[in-house]
Coordinates of C-alpha atoms in Angstrom, one line a residue:
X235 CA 0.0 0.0 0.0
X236 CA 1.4 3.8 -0.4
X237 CA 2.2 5.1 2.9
X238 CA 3.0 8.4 1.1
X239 CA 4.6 10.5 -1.8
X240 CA 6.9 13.9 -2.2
X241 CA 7.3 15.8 -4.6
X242 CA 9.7 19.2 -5.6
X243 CA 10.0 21.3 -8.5
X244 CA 7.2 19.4 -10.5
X245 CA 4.1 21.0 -12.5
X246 CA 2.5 23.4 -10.0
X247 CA 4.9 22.4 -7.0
X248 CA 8.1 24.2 -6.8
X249 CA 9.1 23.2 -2.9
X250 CA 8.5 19.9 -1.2
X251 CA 4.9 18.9 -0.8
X252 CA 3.5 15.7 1.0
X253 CA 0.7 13.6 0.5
X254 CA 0.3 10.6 3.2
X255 CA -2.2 8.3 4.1
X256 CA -0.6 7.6 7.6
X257 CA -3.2 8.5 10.0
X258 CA -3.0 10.9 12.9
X259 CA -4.1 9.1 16.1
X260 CA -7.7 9.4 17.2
X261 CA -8.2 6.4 19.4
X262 CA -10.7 3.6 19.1
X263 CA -12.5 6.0 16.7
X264 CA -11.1 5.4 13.5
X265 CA -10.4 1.5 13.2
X266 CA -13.4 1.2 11.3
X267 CA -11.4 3.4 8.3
X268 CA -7.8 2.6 8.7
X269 CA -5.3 -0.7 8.6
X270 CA -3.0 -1.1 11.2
X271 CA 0.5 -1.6 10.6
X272 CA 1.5 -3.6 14.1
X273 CA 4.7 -4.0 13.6
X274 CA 5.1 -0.1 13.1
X275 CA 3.1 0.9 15.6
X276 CA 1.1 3.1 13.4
X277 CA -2.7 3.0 11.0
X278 CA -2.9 3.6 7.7
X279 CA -6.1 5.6 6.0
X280 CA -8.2 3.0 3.9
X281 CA -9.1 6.1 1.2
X282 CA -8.3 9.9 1.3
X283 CA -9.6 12.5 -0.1
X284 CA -8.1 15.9 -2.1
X285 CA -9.8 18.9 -2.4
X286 CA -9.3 22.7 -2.4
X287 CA -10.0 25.3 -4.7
X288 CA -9.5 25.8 -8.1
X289 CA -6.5 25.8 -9.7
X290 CA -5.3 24.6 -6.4
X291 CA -3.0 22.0 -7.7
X292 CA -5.3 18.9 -6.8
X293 CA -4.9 17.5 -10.5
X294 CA -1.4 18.5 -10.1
X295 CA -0.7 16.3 -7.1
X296 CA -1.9 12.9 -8.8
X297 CA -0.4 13.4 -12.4
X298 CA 2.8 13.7 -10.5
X299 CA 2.5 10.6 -8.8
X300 CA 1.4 9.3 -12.6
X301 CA 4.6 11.2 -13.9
X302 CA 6.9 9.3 -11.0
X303 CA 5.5 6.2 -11.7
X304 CA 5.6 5.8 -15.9
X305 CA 9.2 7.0 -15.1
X306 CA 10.0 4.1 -13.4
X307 CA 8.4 1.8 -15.2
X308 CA 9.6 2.5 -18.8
X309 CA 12.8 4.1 -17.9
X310 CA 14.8 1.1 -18.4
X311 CA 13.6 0.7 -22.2
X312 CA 15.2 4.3 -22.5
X313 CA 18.0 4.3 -25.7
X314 CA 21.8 6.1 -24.9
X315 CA 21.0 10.1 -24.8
X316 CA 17.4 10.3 -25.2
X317 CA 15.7 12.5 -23.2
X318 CA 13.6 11.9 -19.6
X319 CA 9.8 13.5 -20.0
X320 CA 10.9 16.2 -17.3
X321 CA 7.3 18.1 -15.6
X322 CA 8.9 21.0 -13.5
X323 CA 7.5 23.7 -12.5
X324 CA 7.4 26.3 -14.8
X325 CA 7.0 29.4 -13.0
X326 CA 10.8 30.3 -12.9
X327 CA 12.5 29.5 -15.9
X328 CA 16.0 28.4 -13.6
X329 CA 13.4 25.3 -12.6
X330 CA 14.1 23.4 -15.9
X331 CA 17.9 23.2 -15.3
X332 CA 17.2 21.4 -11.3
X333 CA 16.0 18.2 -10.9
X334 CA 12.3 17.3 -10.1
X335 CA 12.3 15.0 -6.6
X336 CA 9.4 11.8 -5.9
X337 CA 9.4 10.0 -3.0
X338 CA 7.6 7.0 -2.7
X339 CA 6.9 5.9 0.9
X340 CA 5.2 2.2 0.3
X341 CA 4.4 -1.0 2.5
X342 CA 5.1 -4.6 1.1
X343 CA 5.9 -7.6 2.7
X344 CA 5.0 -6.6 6.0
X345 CA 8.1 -4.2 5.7
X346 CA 8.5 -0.2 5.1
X347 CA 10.2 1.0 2.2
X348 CA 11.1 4.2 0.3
X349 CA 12.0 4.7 -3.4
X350 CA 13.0 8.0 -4.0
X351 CA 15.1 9.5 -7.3
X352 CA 15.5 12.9 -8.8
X353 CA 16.2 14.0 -12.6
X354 CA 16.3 16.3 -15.2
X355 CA 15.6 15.9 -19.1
X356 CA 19.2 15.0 -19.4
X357 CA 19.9 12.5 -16.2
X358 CA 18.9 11.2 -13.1
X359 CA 20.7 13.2 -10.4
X360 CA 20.0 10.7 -7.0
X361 CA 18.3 7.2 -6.8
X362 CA 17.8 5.9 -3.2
X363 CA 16.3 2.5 -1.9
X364 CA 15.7 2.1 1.6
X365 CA 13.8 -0.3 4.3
X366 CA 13.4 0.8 7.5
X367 CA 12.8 -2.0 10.0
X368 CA 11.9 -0.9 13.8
X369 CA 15.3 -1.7 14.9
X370 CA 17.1 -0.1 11.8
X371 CA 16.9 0.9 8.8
X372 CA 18.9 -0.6 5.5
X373 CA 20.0 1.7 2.2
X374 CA 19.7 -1.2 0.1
X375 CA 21.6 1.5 -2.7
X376 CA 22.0 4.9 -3.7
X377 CA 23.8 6.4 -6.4
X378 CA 24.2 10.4 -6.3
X379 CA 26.0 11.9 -9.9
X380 CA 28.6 13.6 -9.3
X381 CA 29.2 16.6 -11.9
X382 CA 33.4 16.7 -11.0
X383 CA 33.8 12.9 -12.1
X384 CA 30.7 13.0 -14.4
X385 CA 30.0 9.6 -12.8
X386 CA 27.8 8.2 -10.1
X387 CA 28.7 7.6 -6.7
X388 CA 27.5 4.7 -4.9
X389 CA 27.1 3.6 -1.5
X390 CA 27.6 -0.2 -0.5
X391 CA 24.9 -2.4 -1.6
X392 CA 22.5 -4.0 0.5
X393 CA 23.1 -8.1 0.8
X394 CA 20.0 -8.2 -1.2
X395 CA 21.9 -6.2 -4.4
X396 CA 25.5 -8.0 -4.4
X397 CA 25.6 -10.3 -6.7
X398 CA 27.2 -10.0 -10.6
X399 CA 23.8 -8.7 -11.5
X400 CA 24.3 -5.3 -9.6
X401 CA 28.0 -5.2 -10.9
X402 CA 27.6 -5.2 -14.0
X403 CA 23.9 -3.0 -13.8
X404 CA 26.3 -0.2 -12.7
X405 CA 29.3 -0.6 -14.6
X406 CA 27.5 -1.2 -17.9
X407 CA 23.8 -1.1 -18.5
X408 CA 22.6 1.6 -16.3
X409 CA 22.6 4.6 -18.3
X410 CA 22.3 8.3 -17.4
X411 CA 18.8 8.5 -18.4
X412 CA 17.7 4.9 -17.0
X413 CA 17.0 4.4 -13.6
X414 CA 18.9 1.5 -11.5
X415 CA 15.8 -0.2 -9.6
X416 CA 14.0 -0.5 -13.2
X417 CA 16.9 -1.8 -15.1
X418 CA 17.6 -4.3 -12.4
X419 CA 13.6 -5.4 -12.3
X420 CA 14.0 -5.7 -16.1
X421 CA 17.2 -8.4 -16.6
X422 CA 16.1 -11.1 -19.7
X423 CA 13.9 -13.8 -18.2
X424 CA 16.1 -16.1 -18.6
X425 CA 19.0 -14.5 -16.8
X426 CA 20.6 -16.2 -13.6
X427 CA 21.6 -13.1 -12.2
X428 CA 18.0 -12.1 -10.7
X429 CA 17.1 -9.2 -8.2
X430 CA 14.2 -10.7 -6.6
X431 CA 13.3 -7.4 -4.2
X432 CA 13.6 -4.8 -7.5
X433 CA 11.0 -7.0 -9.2
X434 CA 9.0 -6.9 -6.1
X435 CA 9.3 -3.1 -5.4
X436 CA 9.2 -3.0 -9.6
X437 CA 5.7 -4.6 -9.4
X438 CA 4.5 -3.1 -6.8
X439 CA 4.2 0.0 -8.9
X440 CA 3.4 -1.7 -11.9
X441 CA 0.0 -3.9 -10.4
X442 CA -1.0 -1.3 -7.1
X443 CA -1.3 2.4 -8.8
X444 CA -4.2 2.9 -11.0
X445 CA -4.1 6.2 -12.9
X446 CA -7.7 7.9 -13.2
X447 CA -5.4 10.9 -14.9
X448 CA -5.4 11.4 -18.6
X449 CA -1.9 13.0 -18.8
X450 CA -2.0 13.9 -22.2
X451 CA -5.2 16.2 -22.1
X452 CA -4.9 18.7 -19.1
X453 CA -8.3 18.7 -16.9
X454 CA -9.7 15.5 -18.3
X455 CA -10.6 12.8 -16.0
X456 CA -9.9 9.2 -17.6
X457 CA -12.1 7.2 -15.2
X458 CA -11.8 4.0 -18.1
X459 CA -8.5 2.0 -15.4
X460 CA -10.9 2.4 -12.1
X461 CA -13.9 1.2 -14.4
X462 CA -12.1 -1.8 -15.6
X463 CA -11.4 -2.7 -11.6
X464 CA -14.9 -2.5 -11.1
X465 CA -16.1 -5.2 -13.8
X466 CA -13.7 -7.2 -12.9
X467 CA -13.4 -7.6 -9.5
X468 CA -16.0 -7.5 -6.5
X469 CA -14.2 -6.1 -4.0
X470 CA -14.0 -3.3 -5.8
X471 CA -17.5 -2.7 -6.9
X472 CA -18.2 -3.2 -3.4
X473 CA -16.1 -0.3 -2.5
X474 CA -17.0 1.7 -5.4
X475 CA -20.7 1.3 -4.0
X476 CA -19.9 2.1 -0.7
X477 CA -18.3 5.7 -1.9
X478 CA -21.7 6.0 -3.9
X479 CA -23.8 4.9 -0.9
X480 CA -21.8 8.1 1.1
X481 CA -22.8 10.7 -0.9
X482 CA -26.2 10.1 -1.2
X483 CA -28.4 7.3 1.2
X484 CA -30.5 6.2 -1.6
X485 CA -28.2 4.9 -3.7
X486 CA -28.7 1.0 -3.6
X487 CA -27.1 -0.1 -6.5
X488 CA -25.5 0.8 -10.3
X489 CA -25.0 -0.6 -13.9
X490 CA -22.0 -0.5 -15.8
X491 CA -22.7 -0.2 -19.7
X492 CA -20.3 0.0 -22.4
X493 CA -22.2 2.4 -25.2
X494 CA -20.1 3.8 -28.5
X495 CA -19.7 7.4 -28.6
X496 CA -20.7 10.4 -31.8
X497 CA -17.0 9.3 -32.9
X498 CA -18.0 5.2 -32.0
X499 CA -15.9 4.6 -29.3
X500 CA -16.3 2.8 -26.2
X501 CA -18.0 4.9 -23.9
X502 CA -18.8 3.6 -20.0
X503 CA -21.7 4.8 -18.6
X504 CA -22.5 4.4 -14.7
X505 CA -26.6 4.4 -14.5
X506 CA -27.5 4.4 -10.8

């Protein structure tokens, strides 16, 4: 589950914002709408909401997580010199030359970790894995470029990341515009030199964020991912109903239809 996300210096965000879903302590109250996390000690919010005014940056928020996460996952396929999609914030003009920050705080296998990297259209500046444990924490890697050397500085590897694999990752695929954690979740399938916790984290991002964003046209919802959850999986209808069921008490149920459009394309329509 995401525990939470940072950004800096991207679309409408020039410092650090924070979104989390950790939830601040009210007592017996709010079990009912939060997961405990036992081992941490904390609860985790089962939904959140975003709102604000206008031009507040709410749209902003989520197509940067999108932004974050379509950089990780096709990163790796990313030929020598070709440029990163970079989404700064354009209100100083100096913003384009620093790097754009995401943070993504996330819980998987009962364990706490935080994916974090930072780029410009040319390179990625920093790349940082970590799990913190409630004894200690690991750095399973991090890289930072370093502009003297014009090469990357890493610190040791986590047991997890020593193997040839890693070696040869750093010293000859990774590129300055690929990121390390998506390279590594990427070797050929029939490769002996596996990763098994990038493809985890790798996965994680691939199968648990579902983008209700259209990136491409500014202020348009796509709502076509979430509706595709619904159809095919209970749970989720379930939820999607309870939501419904919130905003107004006499909502009992809804159909899902699939009708062509004026240009005769799929269209989904929700009839309550």
């Amino acid at each position: 589950m995401l525990l939470y996300f940072k950004t800096a210096n991207s679309r409408s965000y020039q410092e650090e914002v924070e979104f989390s879903m950790i939830a601040a302590d009210y007592g017996q109250k709010q079990l009912d709408r939060t997961i405990v996390l036992e081992r941490y000690g904390v609860s985790v919010l089962k939904s959140s909401v975003i709102y604000g005014a206008n031009a507040a940056g709410k749209s902003n928020l989520l197509k940067s997580i999108i932004d974050g996460v379509q950089l990780i996952l096709k990163s790796s396929k990313n030929n020598k010199g070709e440029p990163l999609p970079h989404f700064y914030n354009k209100n100083q003009r100096v913003n384009q030359s620093k790097p754009t920050l995401y943070v993504f705080g996330l819980f998987m296998n009962n364990t706490h970790f935080e994916y974090s990297f930072s780029h410009t259209a040319s390179r990625i500046f920093e790349e940082k894995l970590m799990a913190f444990l409630p004894e200690r924490q690991i750095t399973h890697f991090q890289r930072i470029y370093n502009p003297k050397t014009d090469k990357y500085d890493w610190s040791d590897l986590s047991h997890e990341f020593q193997n040839e694999a890693s070696k040869m990752l750093k010293e000859v695929i990774v590129k300055k515009n690929n990121l390390f954690l998506s390279a590594a979740a990427n070797l050929p399938e029939d490769s002996h030199l596996k990763l098994p916790i990038a493809e985890q984290i790798y996965d994680w991002f691939k199968n648990n964020i579902i983008s209700v964003v259209n990136l491409s046209a500014p202020n348009w919802i796509d709502y076509e991912p979430a509706l595709a959850l619904i159809r095919q999986d209970k749970k989720a209808e379930a939820f999607f109903l309870e939501i419904l069921a919130k905003t107004d008490f006499l909502i009992q149920g809804f159909d899902l239809k699939t009708l062509p459009n004026e240009e005769g394309q799929p269209l989904s329509l929700i009839h309550i």
